[in-house]
Coordinates of C-alpha atoms in Angstrom, one line a residue:
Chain A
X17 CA -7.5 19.8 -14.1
X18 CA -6.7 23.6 -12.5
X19 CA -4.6 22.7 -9.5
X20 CA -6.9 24.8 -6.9
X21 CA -10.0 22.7 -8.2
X22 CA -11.1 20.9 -5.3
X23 CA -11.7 16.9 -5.0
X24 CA -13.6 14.8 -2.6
X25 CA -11.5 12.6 -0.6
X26 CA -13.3 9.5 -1.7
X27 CA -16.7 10.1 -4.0
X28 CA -18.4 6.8 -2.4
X29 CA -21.5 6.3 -0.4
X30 CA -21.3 5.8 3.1
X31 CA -22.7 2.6 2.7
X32 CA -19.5 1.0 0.7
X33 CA -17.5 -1.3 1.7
X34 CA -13.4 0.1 1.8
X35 CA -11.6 -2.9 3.2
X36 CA -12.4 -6.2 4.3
X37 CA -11.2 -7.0 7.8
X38 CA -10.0 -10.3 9.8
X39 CA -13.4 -8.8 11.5
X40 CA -15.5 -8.3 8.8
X41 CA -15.8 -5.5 6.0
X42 CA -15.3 -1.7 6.8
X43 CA -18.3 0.9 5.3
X44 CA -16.5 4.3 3.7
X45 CA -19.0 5.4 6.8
X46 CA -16.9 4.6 9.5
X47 CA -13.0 4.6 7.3
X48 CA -14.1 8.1 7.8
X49 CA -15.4 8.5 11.4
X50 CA -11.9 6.1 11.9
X51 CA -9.8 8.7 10.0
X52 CA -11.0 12.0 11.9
X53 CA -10.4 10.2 15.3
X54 CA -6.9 9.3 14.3
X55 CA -6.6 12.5 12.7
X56 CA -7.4 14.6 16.4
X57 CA -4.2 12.5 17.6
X58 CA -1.7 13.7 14.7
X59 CA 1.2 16.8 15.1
X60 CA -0.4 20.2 14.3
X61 CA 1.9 20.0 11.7
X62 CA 4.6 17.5 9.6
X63 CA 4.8 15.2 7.7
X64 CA 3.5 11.2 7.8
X65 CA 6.3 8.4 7.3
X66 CA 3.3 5.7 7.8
X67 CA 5.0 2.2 8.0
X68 CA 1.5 0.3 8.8
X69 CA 1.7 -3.3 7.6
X70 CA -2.0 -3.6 7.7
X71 CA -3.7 -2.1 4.4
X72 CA -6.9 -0.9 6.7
X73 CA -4.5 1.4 9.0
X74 CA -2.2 2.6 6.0
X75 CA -5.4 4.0 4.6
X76 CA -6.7 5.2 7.7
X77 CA -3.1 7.1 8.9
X78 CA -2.9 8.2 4.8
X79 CA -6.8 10.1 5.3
X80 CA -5.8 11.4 8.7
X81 CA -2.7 12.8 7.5
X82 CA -5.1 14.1 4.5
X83 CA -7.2 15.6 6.9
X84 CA -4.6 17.8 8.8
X85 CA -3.0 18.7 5.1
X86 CA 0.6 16.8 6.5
X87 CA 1.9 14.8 2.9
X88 CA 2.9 11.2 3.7
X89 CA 6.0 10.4 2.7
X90 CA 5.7 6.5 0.7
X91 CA 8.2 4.6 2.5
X92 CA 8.0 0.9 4.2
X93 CA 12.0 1.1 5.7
X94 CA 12.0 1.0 9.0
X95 CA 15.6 1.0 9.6
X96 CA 16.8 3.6 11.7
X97 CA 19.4 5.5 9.3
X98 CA 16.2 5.7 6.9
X99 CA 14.0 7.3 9.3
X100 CA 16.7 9.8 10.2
X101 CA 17.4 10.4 6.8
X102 CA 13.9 11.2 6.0
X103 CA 13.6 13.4 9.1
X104 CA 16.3 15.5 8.4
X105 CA 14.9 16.1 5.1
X106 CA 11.4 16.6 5.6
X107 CA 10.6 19.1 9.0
X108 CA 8.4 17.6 11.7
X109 CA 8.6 14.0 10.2
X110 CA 6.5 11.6 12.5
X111 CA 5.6 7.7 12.1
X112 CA 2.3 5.9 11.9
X113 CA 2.6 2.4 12.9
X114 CA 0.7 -0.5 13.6
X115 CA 3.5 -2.5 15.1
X116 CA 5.9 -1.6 17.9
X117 CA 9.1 0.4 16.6
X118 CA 12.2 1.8 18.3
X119 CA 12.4 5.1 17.4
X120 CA 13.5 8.1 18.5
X121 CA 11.5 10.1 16.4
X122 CA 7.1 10.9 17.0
X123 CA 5.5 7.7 16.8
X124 CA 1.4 7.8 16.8
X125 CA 0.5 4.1 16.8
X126 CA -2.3 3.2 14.5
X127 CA -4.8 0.6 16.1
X128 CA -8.4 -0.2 16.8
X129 CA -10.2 3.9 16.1
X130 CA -13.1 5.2 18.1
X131 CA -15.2 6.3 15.5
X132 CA -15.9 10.7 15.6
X133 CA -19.2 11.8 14.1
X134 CA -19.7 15.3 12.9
X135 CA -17.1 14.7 9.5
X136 CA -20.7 15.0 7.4
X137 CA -19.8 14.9 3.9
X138 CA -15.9 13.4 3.1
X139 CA -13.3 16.5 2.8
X140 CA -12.4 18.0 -0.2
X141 CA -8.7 18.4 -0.8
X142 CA -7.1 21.0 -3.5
X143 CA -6.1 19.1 -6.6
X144 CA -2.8 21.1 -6.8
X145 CA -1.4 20.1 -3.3
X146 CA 1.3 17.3 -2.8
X147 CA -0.1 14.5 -0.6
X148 CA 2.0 12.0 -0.9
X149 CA 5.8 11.9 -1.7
X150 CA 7.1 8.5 -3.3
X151 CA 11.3 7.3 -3.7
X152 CA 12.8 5.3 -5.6
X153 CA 16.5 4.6 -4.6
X154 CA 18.5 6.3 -7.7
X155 CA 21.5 4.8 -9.0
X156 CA 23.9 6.6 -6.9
X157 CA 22.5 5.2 -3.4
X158 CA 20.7 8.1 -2.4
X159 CA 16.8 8.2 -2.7
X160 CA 15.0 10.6 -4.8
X161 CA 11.6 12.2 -4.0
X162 CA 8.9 12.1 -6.2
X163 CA 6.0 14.6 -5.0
X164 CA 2.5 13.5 -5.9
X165 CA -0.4 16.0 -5.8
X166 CA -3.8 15.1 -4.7
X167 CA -4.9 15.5 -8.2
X168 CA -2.8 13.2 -10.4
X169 CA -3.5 10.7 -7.5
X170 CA -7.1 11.1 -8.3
X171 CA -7.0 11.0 -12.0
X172 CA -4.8 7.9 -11.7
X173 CA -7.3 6.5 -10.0
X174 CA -10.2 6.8 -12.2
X175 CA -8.1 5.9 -15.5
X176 CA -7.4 2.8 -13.5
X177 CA -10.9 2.0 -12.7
X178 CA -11.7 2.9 -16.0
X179 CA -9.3 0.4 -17.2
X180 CA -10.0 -2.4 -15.5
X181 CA -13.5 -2.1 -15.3
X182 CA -13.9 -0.9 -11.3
X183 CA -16.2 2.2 -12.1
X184 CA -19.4 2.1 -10.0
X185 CA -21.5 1.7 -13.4
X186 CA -19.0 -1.2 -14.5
X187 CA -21.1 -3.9 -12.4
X188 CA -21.0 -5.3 -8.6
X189 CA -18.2 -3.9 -6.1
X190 CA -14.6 -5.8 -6.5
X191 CA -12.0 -7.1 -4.1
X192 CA -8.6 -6.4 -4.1
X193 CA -5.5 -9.1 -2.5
X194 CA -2.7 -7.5 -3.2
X195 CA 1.1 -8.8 -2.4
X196 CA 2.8 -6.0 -2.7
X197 CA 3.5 -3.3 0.1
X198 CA 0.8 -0.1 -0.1
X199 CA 4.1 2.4 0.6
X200 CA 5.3 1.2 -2.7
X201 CA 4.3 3.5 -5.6
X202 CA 2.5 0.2 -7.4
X203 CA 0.6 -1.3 -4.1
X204 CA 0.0 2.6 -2.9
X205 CA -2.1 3.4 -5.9
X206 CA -3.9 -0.3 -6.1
X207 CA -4.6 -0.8 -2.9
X208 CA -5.1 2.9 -1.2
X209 CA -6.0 5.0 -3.8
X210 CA -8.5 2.3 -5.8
X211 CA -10.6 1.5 -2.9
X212 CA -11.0 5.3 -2.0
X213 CA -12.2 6.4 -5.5
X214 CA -13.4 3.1 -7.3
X215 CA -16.0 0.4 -6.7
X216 CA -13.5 -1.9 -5.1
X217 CA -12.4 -3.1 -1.4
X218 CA -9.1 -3.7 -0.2
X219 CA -7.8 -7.2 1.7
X220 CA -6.1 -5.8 4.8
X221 CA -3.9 -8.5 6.1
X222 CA -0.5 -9.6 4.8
X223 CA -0.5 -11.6 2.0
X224 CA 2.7 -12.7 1.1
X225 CA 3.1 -16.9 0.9
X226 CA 0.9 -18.8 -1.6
X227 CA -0.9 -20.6 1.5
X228 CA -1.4 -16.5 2.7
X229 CA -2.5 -15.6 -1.5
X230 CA -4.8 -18.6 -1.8
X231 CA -7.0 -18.2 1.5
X232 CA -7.1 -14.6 1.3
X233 CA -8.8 -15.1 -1.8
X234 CA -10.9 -18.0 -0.6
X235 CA -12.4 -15.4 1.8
X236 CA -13.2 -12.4 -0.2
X237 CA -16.4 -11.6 -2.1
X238 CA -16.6 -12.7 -6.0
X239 CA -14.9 -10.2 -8.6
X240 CA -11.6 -10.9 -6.8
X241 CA -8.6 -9.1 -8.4
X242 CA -5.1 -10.2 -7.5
X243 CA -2.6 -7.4 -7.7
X244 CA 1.1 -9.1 -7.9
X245 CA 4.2 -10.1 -9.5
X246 CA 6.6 -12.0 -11.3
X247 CA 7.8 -12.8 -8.8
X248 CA 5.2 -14.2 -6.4
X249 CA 3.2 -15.2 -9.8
X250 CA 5.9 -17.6 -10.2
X251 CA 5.9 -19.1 -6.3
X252 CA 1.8 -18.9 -6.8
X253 CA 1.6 -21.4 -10.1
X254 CA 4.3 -23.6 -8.7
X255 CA 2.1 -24.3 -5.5
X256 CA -0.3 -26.1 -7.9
X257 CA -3.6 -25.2 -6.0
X258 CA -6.3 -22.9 -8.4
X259 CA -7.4 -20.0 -6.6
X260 CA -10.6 -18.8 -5.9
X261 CA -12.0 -17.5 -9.4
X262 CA -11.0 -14.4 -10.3
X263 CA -11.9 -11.4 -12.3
X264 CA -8.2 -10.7 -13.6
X265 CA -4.6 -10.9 -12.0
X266 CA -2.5 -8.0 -12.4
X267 CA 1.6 -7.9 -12.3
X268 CA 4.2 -5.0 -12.7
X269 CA 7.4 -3.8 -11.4
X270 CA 9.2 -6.5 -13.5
X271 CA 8.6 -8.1 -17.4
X272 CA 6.4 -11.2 -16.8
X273 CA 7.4 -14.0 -18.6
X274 CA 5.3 -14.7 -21.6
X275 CA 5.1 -18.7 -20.5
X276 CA 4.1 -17.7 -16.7
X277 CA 1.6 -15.2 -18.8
X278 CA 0.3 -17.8 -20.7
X279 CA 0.2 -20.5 -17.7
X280 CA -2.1 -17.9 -15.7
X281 CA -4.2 -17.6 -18.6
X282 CA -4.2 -21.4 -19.6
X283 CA -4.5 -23.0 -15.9
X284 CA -6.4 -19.9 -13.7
X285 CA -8.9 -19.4 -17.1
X286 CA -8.5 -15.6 -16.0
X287 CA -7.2 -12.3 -17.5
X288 CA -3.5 -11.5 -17.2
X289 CA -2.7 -8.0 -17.3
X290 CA 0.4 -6.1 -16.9
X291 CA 0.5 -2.7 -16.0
X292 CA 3.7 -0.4 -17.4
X293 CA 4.7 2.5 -14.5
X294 CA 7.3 3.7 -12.5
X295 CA 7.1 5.8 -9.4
X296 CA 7.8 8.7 -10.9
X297 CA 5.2 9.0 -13.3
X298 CA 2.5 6.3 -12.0
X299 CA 1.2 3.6 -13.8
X300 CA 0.8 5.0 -17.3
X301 CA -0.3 2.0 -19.6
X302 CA -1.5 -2.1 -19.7
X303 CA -2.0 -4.7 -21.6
X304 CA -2.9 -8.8 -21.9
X305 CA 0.2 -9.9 -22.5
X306 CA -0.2 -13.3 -23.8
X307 CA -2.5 -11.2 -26.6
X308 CA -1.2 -7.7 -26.7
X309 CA 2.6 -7.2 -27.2
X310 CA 1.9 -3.8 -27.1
X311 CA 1.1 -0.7 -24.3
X312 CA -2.3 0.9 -24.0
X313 CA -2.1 4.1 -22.6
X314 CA -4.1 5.3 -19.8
X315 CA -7.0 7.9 -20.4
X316 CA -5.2 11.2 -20.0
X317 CA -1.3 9.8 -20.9
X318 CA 0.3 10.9 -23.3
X319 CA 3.9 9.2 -24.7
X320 CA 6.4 11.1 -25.9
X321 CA 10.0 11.1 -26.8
X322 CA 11.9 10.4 -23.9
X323 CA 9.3 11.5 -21.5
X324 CA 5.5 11.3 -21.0
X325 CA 2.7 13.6 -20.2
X326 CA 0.7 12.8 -16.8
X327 CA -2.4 14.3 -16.2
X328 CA -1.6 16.6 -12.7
X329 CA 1.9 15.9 -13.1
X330 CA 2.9 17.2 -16.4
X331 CA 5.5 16.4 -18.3
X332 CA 7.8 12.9 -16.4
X333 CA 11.1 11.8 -18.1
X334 CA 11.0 8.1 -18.9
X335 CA 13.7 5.8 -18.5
X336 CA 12.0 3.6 -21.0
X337 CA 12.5 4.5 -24.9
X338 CA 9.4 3.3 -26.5
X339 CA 7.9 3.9 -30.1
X340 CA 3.9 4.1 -31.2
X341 CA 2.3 1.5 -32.7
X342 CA -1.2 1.0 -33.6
X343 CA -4.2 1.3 -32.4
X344 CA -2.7 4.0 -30.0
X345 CA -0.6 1.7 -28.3
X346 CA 3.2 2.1 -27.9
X347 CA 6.1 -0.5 -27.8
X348 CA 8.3 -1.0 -25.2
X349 CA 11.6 -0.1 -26.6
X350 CA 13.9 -0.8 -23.2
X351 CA 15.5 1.3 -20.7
X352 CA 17.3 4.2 -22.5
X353 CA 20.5 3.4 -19.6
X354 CA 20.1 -0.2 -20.9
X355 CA 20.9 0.6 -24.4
X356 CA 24.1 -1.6 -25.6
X357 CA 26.5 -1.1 -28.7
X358 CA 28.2 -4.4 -29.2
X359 CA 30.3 -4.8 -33.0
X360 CA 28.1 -2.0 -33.9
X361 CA 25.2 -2.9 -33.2
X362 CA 22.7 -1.4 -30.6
X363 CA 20.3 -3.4 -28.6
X364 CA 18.8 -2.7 -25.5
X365 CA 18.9 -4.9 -22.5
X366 CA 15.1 -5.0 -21.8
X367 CA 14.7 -6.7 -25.2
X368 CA 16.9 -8.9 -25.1
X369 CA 15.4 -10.2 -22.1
X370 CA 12.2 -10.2 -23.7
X371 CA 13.1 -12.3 -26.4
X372 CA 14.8 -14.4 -23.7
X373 CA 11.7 -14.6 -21.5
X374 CA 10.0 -16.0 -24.9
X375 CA 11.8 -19.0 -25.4
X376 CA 10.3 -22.5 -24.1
X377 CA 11.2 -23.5 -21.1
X378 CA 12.6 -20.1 -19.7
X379 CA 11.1 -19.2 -16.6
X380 CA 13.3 -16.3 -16.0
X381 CA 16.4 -14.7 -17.4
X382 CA 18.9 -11.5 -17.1
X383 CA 21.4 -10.0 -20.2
X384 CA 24.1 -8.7 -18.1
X385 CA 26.8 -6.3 -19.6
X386 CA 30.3 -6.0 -18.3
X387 CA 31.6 -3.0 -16.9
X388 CA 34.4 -2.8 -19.2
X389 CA 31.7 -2.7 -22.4
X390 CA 32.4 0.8 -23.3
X391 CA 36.0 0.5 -23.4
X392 CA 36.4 -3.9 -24.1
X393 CA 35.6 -3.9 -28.0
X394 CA 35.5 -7.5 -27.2
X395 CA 33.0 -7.3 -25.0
X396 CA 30.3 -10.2 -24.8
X397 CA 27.1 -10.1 -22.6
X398 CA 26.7 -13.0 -20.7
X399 CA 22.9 -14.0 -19.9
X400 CA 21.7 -15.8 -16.2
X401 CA 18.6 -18.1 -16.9
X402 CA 16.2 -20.0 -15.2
X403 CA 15.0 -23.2 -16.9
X404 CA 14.6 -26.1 -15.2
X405 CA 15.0 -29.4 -17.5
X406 CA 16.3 -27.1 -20.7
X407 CA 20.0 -27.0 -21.5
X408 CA 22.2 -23.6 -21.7
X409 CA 22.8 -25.4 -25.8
X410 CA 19.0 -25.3 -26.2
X411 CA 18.2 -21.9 -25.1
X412 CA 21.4 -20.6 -27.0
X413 CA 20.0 -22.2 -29.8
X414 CA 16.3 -21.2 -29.6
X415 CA 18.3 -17.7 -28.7
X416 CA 20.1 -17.8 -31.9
X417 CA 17.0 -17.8 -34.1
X418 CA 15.8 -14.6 -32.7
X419 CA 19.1 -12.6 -31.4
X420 CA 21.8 -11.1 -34.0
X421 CA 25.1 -13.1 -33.7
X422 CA 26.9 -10.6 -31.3
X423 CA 24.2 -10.9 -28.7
X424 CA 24.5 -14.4 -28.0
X425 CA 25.5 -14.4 -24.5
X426 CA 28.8 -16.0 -23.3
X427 CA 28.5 -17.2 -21.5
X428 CA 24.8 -18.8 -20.7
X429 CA 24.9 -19.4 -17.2
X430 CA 21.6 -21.7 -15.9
X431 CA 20.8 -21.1 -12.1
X432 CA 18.0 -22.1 -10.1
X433 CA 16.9 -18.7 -9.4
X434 CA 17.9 -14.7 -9.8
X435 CA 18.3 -12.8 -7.0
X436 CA 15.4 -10.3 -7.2
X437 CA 14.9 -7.9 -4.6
X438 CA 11.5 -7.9 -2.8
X439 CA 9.7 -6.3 -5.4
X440 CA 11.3 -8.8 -8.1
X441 CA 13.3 -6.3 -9.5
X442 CA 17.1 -7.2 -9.8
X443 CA 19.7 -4.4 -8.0
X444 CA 22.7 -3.1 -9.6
X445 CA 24.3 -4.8 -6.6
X446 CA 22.6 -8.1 -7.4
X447 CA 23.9 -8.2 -11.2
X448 CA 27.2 -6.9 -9.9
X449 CA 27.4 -10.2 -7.9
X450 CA 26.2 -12.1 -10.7
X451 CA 29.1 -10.7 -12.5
X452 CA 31.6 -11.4 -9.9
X453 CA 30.3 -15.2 -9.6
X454 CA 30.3 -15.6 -13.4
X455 CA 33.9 -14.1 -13.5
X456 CA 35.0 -17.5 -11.3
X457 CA 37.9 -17.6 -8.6
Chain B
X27 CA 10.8 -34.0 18.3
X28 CA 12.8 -37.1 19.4
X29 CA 14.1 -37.0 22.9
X30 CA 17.5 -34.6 21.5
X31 CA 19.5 -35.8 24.6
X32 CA 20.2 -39.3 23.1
X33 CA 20.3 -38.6 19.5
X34 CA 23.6 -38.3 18.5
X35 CA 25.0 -35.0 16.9
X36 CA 26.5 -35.6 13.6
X37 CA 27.6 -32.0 13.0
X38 CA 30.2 -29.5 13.7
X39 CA 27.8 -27.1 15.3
X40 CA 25.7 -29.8 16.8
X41 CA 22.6 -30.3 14.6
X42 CA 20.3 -32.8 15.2
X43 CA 19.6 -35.6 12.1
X44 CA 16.0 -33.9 11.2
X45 CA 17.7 -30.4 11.7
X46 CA 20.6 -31.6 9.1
X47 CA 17.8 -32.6 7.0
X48 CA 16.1 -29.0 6.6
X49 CA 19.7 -27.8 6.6
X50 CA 20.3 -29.8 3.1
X51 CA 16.7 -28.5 2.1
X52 CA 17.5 -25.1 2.8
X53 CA 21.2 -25.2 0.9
X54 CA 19.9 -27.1 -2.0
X55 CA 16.5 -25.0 -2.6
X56 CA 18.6 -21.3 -2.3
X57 CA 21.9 -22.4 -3.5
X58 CA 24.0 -21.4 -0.5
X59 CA 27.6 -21.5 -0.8
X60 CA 27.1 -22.8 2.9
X61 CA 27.6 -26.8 4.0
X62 CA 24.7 -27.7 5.3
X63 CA 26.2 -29.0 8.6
X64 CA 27.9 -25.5 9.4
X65 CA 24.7 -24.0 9.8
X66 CA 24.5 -22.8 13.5
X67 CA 21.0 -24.1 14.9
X68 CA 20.4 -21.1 17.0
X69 CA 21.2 -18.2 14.3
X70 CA 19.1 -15.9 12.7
X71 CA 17.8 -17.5 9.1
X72 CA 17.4 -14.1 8.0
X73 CA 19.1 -10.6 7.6
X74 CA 22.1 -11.3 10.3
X75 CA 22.2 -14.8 10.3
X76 CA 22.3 -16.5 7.0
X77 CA 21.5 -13.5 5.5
X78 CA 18.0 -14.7 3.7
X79 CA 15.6 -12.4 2.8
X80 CA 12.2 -12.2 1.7
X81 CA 12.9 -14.0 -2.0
X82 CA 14.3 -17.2 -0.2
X83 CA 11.5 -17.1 2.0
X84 CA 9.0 -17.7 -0.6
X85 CA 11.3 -19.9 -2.2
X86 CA 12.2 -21.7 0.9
X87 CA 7.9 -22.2 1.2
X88 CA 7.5 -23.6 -1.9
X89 CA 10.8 -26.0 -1.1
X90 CA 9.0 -26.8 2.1
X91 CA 5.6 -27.4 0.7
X92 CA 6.8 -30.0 -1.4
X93 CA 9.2 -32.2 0.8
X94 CA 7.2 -32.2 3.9
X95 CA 3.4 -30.8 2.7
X96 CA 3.9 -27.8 5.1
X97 CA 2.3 -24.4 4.5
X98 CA 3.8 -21.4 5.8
X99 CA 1.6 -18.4 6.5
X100 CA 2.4 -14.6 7.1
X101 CA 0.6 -15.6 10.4
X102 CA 2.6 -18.0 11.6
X103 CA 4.6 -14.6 12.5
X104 CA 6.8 -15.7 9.5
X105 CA 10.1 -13.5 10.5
X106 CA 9.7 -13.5 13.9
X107 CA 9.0 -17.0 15.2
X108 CA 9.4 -20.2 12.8
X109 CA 12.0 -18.2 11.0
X110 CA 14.0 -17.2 13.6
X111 CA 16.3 -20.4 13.5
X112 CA 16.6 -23.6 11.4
X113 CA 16.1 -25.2 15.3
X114 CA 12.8 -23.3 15.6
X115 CA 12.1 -23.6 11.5
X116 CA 12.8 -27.6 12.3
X117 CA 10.2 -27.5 15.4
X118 CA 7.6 -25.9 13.0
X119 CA 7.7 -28.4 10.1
X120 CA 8.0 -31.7 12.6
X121 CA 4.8 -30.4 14.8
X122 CA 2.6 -30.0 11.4
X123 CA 4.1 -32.4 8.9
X124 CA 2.0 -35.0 6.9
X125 CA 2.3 -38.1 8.8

């Protein structure tokens, strides 16, 4: 789309529901009335660091921020060295929150808004200008800024709702519980973006226990769509209790196993999707992974070699390598920096820890290369695994079927869990420590 | 909670028997490299204290659920208030256990 077309903020009726509330649900009607009031109390000028918990006042500081043309900057650390980080790097840099901070930096607290009148039709906002700017924390420590303009937010959106059916001619209105955080990329565009331009309504509290999941869900409307992952999947069918019914469950920022896959499907009788994205580019593909092994692309995303093209954004590097395969789908290849040459042989981590997330039992699992691979030509991986009641001789031996000889990990170290970060995703510092236990005293 | 003042304390850093018991849960569920025993009964569970975070929290529910048919919820004020020490974490689970 030309970057100085203009788009509507959200393209809903007034009447809509945006977000259902402890209180009851919020019409687009009054998010907006909400959102100008808020928006009268923001700097002339800045930019947002909006740290709300609650999913109603993210959206609400993210469209006042919108309406003064500040960019909100996508970030849920409060810590003080972040916040002075991103203030030195970003001029005028002020907080939204909805919970008391220390801070020496412009706070507007976000609470209960006297609704303004007079905002008539919603705002239209150029397609071309950067309204939100996401991080993701780079290999070397420091965090790198990924600017997203208004448009690729937007078309994102609607290749979403396409997607999963939300459109407005797709049937009745859906709900959205989602347990991941809205300032992360994933939660941002499911849970603040979604309810603004599809037919769908976000949960506002914190969801984050199974007890939390499963009554939040109790107490939304039907076409209920949980938004998760791996990680809390795994807490979620371990709790034992069926959730309300549900229209599909959705997981990224990790591989889902293809057994918790297959539980969800089995035991919930509902869709298990998997969306494929990164915060640099978005979400860019799906699938129903107990079906599909492979990626189907968004409308409007295009995979190429190395990179891929995003409507609004152009051209993203991946750090995935992938291949096409039919029916305009592409396979997930791995991580281009988890490519591995062991006796010749190339492999890439991600694989491997597919084909290790395949084998019965295994509930979760991690290929871990030394450090000294490059330079050790005896080398070996050495794999962490969670599987309760399986031995590391059974898994090495289902492993052996599928994995060429100089794979096999040695060793094949069973825990009860990996240390996955909040988002379920497992830190350089986390496998580093893995290392370091495996190594011994 | 029992009367504390004439339970004896069979721990280095004073922990009462139910408080050794959610102690062992805690070690056993995370896989601390901590005795359960050593654990200090006032310190922070999380960040500065033991050092959990927000995985072993939702572990640490689940280990909960099961042993004493407890639910922790994101109301409950998870980080602030039952959280903020296996003593106050011990108080939780004995005022709403399954009798």
């Amino acid at each position: 789309m030309p970057p100085e077309q203009d788009l509507p903020l959200t393209s809903r009726g007034g009447a809509e529901v945006i977000c259902h509330r402890p209180a009851g649900p919020v019409t687009i009607r009054r998010f907006l009335g909400e959102a100008a009031a808020l928006a009268r109390r923001l700097p002339a000028s800045g930019h947002a660091v909006n740290l709300c918990a609650d999913r109603y006042r993210m959206l609400l500081g993210f469209a006042a921020a919108l309406l003064r043309g500040h960019p909100t900057l996508l970030n849920a650390d409060p810590s003080p060295h972040r916040l002075q980080a991103l203030a030195a790097a970003y001029p005028g840099t002020y907080l939204l929150a909805d919970t008391p901070i220390a801070t020496a930096l412009p706070l507007v607290p976000v609470g209960e808004e006297q609704a303004v009148d007079g905002l008539g039709e919603p705002p239209r906002i150029p397609a071309g200008r950067v309204v939100a700017i996401a991080f993701t924390s780079g290999s070397t420590g420091q965090p790198t800024a990924h600017p997203k303009p208004w448009g690729a937010l937007v078309a994102a959106a609607l290749a979403a709702a396409e997607r999963f059916g939300l459109r407005p001619e797709d049937g009745p209105p859906s709900s959205v519980l989602a347990t991941v955080p809205p300032q992360h990329m994933y939660g941002f565009e499911t849970t603040i973006m979604l309810p603004l331009q599809a037919a769908l309504a976000c949960h506002a509290g914190e969801a984050f226990f199974p007890s939390d999941v499963l009554d939040a869900l109790d107490a939304l409307p039907p076409r209920r769509l949980l938004v998760t992952t791996p990680l809390h999947l795994r807490a979620l069918l371990a709790e034992g209790r069926r959730p309300a019914p549900l229209s599909a469950v959705i997981s990224a920022t990790a591989p889902l196993a293809m057994s918790m896959a297959e539980a969800v499907e089995r035991d919930w009788g509902v869709p298990m999707l998997e969306i494929y994205g990164a915060s640099e580019a978005g979400s860019m593909a799906s699938r129903r992974t107990a079906f599909e092994p492979d990626w189907l692309p968004y409308r409007g995303i295009r995979m190429g070699q190395g990179e891929v093209e995003v409507p609004g954004l152009g051209a993203v590097p991946l750090a995935d390598a992938t291949e096409p395969a039919p029916g305009g789908r592409f396979r997930l290849l791995g991580r281009r920096a988890d490519l591995v040459k062991l006796g010749g042989r190339r492999a890439s981590l991600a694989e491997l820890n597919r084909l290790l997330a395949e084998v019965e039992g295994v509930e979760d699992g991690v290929f871990v290369a030394p450090e000294d691979i490059e330079r050790n030509p005896a080398a070996r991986l050495s794999a962490y695994v969670v599987a309760p009641g399986r031995s590391a001789e059974e898994i090495l031996s289902a492993l052996r079927l599928r994995l060429e000889p100089v794979f096999l990990p040695r060793p094949l170290v069973l825990v009860p869990a990996l240390p996955r970060n909040g988002l379920g995703k497992l830190t350089q510092a986390a496998l580093a420590e893995l290392r370091m236990a495996a190594a011994g005293p | 909670m029992p009367d504390g003042t004439t339970t004896s304390t069979i721990s280095a850093t004073g922990l009462l028997p139910q408080e050794l018991e959610v102690a062992q849960l805690i070690v056993s569920a995370l896989s601390l490299e901590v005795a359960p025993e050593e654990i200090e009964p006032e310190a922070p569970l999380f960040h500065d204290g033991l050092g959990l975070d927000s995985i072993d929290a939702l572990e640490l529910a689940l280990a909960i659920s099961k042993a004493y048919e407890v639910k922790l919820r994101s109301d409950d004020e998870r980080n602030h208030r039952i959280f903020a020490s296996l003593r106050s974490l011990t108080a939780h689970i004995e005022k709403h256990r399954a009798r």
